[in-house]
PDB file of C-alpha atoms and ligand atoms in Angstrom:
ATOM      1  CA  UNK A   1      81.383  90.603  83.715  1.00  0.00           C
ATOM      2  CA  UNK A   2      78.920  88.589  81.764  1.00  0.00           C
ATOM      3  CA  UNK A   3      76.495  90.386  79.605  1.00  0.00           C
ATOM      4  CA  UNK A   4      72.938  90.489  81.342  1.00  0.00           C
ATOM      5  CA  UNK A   5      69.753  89.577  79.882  1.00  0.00           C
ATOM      6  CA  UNK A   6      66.303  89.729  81.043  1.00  0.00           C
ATOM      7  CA  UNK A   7      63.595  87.611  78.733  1.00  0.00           C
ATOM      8  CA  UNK A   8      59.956  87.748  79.466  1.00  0.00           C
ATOM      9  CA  UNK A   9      57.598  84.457  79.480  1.00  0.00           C
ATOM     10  CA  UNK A  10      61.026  82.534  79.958  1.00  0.00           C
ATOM     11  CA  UNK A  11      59.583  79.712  82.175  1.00  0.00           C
ATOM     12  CA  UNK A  12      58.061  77.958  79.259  1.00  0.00           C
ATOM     13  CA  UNK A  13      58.139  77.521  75.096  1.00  0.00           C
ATOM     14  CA  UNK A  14      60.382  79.694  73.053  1.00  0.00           C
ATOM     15  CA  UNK A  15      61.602  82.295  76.191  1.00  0.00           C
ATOM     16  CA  UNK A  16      62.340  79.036  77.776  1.00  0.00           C
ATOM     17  CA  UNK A  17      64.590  77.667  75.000  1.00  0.00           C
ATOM     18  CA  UNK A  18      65.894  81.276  74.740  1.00  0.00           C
ATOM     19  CA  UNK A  19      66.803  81.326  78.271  1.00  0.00           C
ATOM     20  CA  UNK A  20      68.919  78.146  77.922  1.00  0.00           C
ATOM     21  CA  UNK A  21      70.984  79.004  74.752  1.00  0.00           C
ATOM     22  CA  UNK A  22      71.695  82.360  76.042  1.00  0.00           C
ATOM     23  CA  UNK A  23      73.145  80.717  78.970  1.00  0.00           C
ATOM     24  CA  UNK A  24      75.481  78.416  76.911  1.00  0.00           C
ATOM     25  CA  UNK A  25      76.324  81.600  75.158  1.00  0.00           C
ATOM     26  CA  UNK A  26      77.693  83.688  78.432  1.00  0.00           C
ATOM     27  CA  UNK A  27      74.841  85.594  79.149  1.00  0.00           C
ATOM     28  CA  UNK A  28      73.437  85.686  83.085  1.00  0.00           C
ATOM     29  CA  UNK A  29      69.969  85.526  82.357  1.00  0.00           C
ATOM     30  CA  UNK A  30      66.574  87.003  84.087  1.00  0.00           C
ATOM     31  CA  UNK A  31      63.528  85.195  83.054  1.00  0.00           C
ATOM     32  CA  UNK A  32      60.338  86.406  84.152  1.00  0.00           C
ATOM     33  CA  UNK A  33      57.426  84.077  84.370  1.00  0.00           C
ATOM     34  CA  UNK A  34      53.686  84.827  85.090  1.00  0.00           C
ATOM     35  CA  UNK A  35      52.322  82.163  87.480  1.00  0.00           C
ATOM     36  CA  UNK A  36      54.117  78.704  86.343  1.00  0.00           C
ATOM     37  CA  UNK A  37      57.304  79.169  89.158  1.00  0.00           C
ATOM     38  CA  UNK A  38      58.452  75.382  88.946  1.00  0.00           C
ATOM     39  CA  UNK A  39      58.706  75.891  85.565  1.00  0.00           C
ATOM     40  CA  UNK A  40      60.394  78.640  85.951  1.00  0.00           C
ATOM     41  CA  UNK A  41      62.625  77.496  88.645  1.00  0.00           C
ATOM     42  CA  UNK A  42      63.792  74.027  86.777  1.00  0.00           C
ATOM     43  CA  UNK A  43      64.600  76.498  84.130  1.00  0.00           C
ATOM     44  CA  UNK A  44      66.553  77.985  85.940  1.00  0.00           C
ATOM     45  CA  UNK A  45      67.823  74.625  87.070  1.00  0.00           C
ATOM     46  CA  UNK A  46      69.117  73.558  84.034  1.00  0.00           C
ATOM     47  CA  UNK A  47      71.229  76.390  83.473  1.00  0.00           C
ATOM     48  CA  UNK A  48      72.887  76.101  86.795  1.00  0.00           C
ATOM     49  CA  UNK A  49      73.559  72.863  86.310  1.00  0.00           C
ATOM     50  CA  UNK A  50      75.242  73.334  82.703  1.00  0.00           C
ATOM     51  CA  UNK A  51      77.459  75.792  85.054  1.00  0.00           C
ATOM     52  CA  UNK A  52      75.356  79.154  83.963  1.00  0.00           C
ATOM     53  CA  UNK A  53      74.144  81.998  85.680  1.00  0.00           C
ATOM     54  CA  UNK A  54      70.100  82.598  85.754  1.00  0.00           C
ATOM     55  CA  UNK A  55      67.712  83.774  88.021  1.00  0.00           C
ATOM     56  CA  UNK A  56      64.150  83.899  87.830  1.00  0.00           C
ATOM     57  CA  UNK A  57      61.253  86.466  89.004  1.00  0.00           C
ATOM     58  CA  UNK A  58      57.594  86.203  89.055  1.00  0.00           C
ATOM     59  CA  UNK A  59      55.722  89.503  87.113  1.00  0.00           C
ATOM     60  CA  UNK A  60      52.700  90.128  84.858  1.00  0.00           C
ATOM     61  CA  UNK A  61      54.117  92.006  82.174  1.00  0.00           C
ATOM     62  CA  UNK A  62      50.845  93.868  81.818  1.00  0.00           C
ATOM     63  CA  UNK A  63      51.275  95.352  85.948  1.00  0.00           C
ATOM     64  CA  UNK A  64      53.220  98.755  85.766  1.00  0.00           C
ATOM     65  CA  UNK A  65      54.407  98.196  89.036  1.00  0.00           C
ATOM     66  CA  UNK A  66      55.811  93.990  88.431  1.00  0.00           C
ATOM     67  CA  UNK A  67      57.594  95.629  85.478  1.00  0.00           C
ATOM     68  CA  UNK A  68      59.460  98.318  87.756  1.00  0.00           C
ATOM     69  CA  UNK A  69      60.038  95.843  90.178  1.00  0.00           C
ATOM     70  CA  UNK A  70      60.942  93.319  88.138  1.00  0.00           C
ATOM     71  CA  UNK A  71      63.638  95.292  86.115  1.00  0.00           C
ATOM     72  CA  UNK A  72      65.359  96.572  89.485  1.00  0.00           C
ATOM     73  CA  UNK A  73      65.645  93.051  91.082  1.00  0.00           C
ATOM     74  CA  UNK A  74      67.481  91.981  88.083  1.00  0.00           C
ATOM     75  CA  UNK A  75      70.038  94.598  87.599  1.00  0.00           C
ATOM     76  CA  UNK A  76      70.501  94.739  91.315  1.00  0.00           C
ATOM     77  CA  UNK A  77      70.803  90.628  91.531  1.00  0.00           C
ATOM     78  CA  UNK A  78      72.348  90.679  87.988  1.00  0.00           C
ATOM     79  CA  UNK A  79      74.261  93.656  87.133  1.00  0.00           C
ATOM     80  CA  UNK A  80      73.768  96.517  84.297  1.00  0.00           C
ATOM     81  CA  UNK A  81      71.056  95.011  81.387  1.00  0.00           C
ATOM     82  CA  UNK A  82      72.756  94.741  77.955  1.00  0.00           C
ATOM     83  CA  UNK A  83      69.632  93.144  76.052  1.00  0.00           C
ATOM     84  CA  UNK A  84      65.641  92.158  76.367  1.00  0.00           C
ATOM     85  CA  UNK A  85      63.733  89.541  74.853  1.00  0.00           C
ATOM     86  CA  UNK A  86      60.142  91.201  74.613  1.00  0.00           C
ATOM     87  CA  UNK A  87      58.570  87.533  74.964  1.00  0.00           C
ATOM     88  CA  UNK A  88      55.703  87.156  76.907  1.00  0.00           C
ATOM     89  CA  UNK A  89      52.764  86.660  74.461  1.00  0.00           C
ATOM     90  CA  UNK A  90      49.257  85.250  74.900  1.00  0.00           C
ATOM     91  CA  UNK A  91      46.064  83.887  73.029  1.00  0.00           C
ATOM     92  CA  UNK A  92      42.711  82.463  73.540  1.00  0.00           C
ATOM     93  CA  UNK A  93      40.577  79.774  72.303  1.00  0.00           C
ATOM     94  CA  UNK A  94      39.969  79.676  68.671  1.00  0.00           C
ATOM     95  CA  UNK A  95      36.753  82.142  67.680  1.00  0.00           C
ATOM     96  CA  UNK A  96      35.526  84.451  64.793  1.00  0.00           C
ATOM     97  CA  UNK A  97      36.005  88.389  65.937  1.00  0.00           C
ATOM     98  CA  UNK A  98      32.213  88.574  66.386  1.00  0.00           C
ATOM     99  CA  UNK A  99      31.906  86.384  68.864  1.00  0.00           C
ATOM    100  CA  UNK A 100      34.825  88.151  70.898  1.00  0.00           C
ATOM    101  CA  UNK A 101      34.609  89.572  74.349  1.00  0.00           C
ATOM    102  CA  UNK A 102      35.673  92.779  75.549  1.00  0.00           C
ATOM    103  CA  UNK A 103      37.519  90.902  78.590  1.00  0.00           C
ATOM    104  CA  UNK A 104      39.268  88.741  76.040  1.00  0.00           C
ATOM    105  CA  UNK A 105      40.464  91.682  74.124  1.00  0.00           C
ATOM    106  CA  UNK A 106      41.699  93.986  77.374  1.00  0.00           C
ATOM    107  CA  UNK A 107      43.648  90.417  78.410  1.00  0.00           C
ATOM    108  CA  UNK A 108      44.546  89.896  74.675  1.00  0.00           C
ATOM    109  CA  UNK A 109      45.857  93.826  74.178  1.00  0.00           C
ATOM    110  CA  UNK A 110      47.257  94.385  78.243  1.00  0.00           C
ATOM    111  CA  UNK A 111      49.741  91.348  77.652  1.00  0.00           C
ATOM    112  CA  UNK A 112      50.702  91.479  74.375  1.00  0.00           C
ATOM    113  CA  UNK A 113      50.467  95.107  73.250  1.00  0.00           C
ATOM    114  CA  UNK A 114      50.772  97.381  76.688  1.00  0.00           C
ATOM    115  CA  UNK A 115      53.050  94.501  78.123  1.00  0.00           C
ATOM    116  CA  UNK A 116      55.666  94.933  75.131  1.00  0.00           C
ATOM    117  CA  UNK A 117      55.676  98.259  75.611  1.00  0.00           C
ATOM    118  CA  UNK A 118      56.230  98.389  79.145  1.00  0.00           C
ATOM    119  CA  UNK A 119      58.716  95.634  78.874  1.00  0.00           C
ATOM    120  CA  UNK A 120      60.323  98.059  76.299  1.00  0.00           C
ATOM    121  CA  UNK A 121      60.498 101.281  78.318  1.00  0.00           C
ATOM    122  CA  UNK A 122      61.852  99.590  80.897  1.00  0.00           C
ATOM    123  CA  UNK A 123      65.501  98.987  78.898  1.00  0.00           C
ATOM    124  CA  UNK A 124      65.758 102.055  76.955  1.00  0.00           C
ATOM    125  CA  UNK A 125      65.730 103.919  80.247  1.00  0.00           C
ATOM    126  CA  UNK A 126      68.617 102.038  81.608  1.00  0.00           C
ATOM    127  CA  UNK A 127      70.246 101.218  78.241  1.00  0.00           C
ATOM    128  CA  UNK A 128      70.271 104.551  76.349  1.00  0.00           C
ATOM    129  CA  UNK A 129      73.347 106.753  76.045  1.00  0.00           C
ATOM    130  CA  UNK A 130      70.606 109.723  76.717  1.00  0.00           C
ATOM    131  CA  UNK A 131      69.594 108.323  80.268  1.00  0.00           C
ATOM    132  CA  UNK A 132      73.714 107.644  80.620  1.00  0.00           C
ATOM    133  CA  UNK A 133      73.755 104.105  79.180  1.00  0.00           C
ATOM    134  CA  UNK A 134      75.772 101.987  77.683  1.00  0.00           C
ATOM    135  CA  UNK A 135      73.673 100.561  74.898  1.00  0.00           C
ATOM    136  CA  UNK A 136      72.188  97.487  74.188  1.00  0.00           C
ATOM    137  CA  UNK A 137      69.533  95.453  71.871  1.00  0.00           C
ATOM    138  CA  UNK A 138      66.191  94.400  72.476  1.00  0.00           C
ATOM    139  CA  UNK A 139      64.196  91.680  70.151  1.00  0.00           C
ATOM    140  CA  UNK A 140      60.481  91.468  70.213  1.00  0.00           C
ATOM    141  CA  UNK A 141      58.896  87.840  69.669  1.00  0.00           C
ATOM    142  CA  UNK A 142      55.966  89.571  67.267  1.00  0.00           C
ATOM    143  CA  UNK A 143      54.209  86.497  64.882  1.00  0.00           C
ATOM    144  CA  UNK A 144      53.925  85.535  61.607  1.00  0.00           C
ATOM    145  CA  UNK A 145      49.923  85.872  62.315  1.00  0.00           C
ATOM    146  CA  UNK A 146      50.925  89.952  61.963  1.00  0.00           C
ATOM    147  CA  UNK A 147      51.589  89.532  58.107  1.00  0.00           C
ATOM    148  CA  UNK A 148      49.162  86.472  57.334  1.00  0.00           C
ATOM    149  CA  UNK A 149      46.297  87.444  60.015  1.00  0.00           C
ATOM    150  CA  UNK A 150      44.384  84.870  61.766  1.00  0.00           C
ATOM    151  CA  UNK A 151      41.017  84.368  60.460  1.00  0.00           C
ATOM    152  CA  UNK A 152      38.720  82.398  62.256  1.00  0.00           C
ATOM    153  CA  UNK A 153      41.173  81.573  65.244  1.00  0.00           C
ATOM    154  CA  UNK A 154      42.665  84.604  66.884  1.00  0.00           C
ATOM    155  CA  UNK A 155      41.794  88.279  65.047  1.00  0.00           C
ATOM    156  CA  UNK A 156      42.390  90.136  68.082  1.00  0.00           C
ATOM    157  CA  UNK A 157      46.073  88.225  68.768  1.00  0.00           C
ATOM    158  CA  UNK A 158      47.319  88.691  64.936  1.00  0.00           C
ATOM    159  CA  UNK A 159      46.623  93.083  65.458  1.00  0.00           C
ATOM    160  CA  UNK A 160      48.460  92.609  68.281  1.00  0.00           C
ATOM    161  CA  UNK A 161      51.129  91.173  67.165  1.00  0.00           C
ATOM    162  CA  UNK A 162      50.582  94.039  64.337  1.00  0.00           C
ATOM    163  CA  UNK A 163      51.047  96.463  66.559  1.00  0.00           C
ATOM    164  CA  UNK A 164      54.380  94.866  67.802  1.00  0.00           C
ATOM    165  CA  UNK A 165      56.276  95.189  64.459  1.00  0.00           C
ATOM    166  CA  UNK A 166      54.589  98.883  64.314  1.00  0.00           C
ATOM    167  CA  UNK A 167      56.568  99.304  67.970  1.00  0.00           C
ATOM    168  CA  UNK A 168      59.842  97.568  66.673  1.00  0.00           C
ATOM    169  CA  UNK A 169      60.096  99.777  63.487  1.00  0.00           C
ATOM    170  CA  UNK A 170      59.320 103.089  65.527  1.00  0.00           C
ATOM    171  CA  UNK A 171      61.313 102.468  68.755  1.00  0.00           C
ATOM    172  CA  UNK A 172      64.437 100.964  66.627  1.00  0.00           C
ATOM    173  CA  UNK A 173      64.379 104.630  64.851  1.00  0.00           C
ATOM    174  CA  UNK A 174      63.662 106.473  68.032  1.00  0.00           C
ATOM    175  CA  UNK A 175      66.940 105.055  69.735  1.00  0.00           C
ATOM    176  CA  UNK A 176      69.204 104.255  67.000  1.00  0.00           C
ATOM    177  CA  UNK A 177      71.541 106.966  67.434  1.00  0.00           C
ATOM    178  CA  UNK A 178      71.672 105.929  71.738  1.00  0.00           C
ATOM    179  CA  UNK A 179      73.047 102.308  70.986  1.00  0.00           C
ATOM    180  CA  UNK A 180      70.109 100.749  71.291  1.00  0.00           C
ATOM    181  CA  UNK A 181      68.940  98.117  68.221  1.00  0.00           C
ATOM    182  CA  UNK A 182      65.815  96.904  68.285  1.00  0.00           C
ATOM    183  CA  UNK A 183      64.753  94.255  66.028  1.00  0.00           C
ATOM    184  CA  UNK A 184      62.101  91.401  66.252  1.00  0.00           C
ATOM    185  CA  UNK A 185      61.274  87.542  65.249  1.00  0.00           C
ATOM    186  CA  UNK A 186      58.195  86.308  63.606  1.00  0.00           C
ATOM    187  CA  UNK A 187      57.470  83.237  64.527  1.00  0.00           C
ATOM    188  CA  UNK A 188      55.488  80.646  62.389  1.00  0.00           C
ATOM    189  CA  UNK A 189      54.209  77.057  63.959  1.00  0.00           C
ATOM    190  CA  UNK A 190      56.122  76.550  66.464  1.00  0.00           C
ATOM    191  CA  UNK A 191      55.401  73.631  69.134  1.00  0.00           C
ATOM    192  CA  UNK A 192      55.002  74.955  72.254  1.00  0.00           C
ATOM    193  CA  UNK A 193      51.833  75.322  74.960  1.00  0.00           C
ATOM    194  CA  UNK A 194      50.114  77.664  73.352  1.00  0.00           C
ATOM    195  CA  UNK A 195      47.986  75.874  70.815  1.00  0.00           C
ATOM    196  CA  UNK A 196      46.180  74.254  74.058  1.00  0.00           C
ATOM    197  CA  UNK A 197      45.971  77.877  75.154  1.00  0.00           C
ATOM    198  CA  UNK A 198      43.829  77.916  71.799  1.00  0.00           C
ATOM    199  CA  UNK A 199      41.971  74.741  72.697  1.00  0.00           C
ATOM    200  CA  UNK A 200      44.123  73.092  69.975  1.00  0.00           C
ATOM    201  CA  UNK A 201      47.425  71.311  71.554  1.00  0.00           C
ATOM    202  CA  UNK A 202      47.550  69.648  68.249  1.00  0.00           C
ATOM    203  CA  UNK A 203      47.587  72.565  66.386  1.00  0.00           C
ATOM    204  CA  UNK A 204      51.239  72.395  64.351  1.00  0.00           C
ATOM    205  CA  UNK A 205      50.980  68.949  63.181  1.00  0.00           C
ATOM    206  CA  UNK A 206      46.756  69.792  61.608  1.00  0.00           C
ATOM    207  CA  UNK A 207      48.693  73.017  59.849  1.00  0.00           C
ATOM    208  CA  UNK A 208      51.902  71.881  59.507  1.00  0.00           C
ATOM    209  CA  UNK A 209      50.989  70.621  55.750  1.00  0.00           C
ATOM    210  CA  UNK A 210      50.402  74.394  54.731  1.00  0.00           C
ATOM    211  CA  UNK A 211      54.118  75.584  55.738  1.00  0.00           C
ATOM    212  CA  UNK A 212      56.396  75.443  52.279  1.00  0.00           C
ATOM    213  CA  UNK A 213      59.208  73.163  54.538  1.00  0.00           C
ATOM    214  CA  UNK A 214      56.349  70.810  55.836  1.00  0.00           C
ATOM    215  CA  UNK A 215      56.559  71.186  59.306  1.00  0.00           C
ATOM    216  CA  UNK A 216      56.154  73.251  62.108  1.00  0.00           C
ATOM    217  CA  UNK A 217      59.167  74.611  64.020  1.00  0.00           C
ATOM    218  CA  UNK A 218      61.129  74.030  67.265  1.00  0.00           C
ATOM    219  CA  UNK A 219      61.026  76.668  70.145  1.00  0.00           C
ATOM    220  CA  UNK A 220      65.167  76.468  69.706  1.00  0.00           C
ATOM    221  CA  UNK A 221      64.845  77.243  66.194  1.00  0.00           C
ATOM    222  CA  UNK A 222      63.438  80.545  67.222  1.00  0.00           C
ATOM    223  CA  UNK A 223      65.881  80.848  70.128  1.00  0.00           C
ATOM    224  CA  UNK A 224      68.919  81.001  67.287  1.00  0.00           C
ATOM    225  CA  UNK A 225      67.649  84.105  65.418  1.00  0.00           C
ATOM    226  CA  UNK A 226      66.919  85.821  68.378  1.00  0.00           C
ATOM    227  CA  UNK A 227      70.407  85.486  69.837  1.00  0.00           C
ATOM    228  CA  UNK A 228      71.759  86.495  66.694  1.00  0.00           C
ATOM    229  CA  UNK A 229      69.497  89.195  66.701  1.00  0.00           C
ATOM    230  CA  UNK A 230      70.775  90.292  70.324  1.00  0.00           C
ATOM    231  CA  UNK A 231      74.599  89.432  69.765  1.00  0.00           C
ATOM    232  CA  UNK A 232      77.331  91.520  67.719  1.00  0.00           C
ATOM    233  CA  UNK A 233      77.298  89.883  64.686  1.00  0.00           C
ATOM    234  CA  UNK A 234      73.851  91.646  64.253  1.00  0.00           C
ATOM    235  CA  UNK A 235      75.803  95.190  65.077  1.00  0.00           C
ATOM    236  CA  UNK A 236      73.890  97.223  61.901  1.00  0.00           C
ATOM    237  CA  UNK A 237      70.590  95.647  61.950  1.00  0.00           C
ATOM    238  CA  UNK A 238      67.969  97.632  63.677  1.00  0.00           C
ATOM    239  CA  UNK A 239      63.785  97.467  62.964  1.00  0.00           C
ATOM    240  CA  UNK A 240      64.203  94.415  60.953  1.00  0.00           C
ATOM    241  CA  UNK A 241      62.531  91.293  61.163  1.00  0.00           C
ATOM    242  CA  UNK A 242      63.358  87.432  60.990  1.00  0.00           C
ATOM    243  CA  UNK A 243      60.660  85.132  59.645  1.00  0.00           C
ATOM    244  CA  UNK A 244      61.540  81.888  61.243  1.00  0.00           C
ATOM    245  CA  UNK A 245      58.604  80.086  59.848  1.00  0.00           C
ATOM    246  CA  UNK A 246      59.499  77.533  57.104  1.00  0.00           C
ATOM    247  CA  UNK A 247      58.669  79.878  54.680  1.00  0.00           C
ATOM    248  CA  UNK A 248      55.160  80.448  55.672  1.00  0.00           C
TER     249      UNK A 248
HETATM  250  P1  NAP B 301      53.969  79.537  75.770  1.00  0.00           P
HETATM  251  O1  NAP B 301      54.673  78.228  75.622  1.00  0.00           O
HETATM  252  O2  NAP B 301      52.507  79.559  76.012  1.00  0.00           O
HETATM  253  O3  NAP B 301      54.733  80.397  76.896  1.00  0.00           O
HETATM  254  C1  NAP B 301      54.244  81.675  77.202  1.00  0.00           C
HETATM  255  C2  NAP B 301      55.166  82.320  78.204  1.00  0.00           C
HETATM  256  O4  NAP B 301      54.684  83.650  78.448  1.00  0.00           O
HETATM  257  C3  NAP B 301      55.178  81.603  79.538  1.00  0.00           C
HETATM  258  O5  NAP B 301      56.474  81.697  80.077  1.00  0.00           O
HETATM  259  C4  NAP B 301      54.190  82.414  80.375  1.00  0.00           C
HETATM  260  O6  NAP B 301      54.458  82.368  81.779  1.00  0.00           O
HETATM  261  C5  NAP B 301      54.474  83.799  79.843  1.00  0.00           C
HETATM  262  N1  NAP B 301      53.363  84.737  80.066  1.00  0.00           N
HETATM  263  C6  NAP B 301      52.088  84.633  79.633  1.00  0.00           C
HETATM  264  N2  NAP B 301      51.382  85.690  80.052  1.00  0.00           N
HETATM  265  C7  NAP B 301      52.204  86.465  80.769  1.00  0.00           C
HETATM  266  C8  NAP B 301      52.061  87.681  81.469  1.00  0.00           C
HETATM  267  N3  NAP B 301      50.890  88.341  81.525  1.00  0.00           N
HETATM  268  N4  NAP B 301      53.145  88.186  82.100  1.00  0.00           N
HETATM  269  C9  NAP B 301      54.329  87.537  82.061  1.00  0.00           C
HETATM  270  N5  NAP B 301      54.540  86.386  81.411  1.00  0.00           N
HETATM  271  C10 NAP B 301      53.477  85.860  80.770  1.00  0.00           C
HETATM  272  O7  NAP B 301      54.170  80.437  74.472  1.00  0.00           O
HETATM  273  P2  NAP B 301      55.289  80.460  73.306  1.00  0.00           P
HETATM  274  O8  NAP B 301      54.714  79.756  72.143  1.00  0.00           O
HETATM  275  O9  NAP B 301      56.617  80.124  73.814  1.00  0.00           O
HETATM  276  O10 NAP B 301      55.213  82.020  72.944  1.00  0.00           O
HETATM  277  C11 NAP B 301      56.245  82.943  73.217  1.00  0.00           C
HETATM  278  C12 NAP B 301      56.055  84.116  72.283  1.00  0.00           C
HETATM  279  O11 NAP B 301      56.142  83.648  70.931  1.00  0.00           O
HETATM  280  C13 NAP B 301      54.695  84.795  72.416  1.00  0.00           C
HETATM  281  O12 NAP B 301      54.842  86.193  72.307  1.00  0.00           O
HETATM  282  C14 NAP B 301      53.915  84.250  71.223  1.00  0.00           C
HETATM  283  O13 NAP B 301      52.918  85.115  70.816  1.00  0.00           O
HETATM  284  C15 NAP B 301      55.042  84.116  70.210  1.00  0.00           C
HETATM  285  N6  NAP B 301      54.736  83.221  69.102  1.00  0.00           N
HETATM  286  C16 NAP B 301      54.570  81.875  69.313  1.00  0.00           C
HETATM  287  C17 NAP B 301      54.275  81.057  68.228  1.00  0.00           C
HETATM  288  C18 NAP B 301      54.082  79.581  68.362  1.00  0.00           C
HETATM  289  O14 NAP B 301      53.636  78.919  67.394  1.00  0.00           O
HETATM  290  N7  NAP B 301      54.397  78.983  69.502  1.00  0.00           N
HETATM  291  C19 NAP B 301      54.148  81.610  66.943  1.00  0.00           C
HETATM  292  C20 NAP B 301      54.312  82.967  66.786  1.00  0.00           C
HETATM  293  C21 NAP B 301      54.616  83.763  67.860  1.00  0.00           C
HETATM  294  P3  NAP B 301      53.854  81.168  82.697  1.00  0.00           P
HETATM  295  O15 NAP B 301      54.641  79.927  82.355  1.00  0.00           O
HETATM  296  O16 NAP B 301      54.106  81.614  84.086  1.00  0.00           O
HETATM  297  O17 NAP B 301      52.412  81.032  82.335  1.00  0.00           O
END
């Protein structure tokens, strides 16, 4: 039996690159995408036709009831989860906090912050040896914004990205002794979609100059530490963190 993995936001960027190495690496893979199917589905595609095993299911991590759903169809379709990639991550377009919404901070926080979590709970109640489980790892995809903030561009998406490494450090002691590890990535400039989600799709190459190794990084760059993170070799790491930002 392969091990199973379920990765949030896998239809496009880094979940999407993580997706496809975990696939070369003998995982049958769930990946979960919001409202972007084809992307999803060709995805899912290209692992198939590298002669993997993936499957993918629309849910909004932020919906109680997508989450429940969406973690039954894949252990029934897949078989008994072993890890989670806590992906699924949003921003908006580039403002000072004074200027921010309360709508953009309930869709900033319900994805990022009460998403994670859910996405969380979800695995530790099928993966802990106190709910009869047989352990597992999960890796959040927090940000580098969390230790260097965000003026100016995204306040609200830095604190919560905060409050993800807050989770990973308190969850990875809470389940320690039930096999569970939980550990996360922090991400630096990494090209993927959501600089336009900013209103900046050139966003990596106007910061790029500020990151010590000169340029920004590649979603599969951040797809490597994360299956480290998930696999054996990473058997005595729990609530620790990999900067995979160029030194940034
Ligand atoms: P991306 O290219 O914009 O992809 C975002 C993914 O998340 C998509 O698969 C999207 O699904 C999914 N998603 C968005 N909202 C969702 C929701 N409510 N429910 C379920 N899925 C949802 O972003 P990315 O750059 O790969 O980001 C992935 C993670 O890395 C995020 O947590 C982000 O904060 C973090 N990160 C990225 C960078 C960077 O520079 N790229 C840096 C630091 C941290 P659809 O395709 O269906 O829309």
């Amino acid at each position: 039996m392969k091990p199973v993995i379920l990765i949030t936001g896998g239809s496009r960027g880094i979940g999407a690159a993580t997706a496809r190495l975990a696939a070369q690496r003998g995982y049958a893979v769930c990946l979960s995408d919001h409202r972007n199917e084809a992307a999803a589905a060709a995805v899912v595609a290209d692992i198939e036709a590298a002669g993997g095993e993936a499957l993918a299911l629309p849910a909004d991590v932020a919906s109680e009831s997508d989450m429940l759903h969406l973690f039954e169809e894949a252990c029934r379709r897949l078989g008994r989860l072993t890890g989670l990639v806590n992906n699924a991550g949003v921003l908006e377009h580039h403002m000072r906090l004074d200027a921010m919404s309360l709508g953009r901070l309930q869709r900033v926080f319900a994805t990022n912050v009460i998403g994670a979590f859910l996405c969380a709970r979800e695995p530790v109640k099928r993966m802990s040896t106190r709910h009869d489980g047989a352990g597992g790892a999960i890796v959040n995809v927090s940000s580098m914004a969390a230790k260097l903030g965000s003026p100016n561009e995204y306040v609200d998406y830095a604190a919560s990205k905060g409050a993800i490494d807050a989770m990973t450090i308190s969850l990875a002691k809470e389940v320690a002794a039930e096999g569970i590890r939980v550990n996360a990535v922090r991400p630096g400039v990494i090209y993927t979609d959501i600089h336009a989600s900013g209103g900046e799709p050139g966003r990596v190459d106007r910061v790029k100059g500020s990151v010590p190794m000169q340029r920004g990084g590649l979603p599969e760059e951040v797809a490597r530490a994360i299956l480290w993170l998930l696999s054996d070799e990473a058997s005595y790491c729990t609530g620790t963190f990999i900067d995979v930002s160029g030194g940034r």
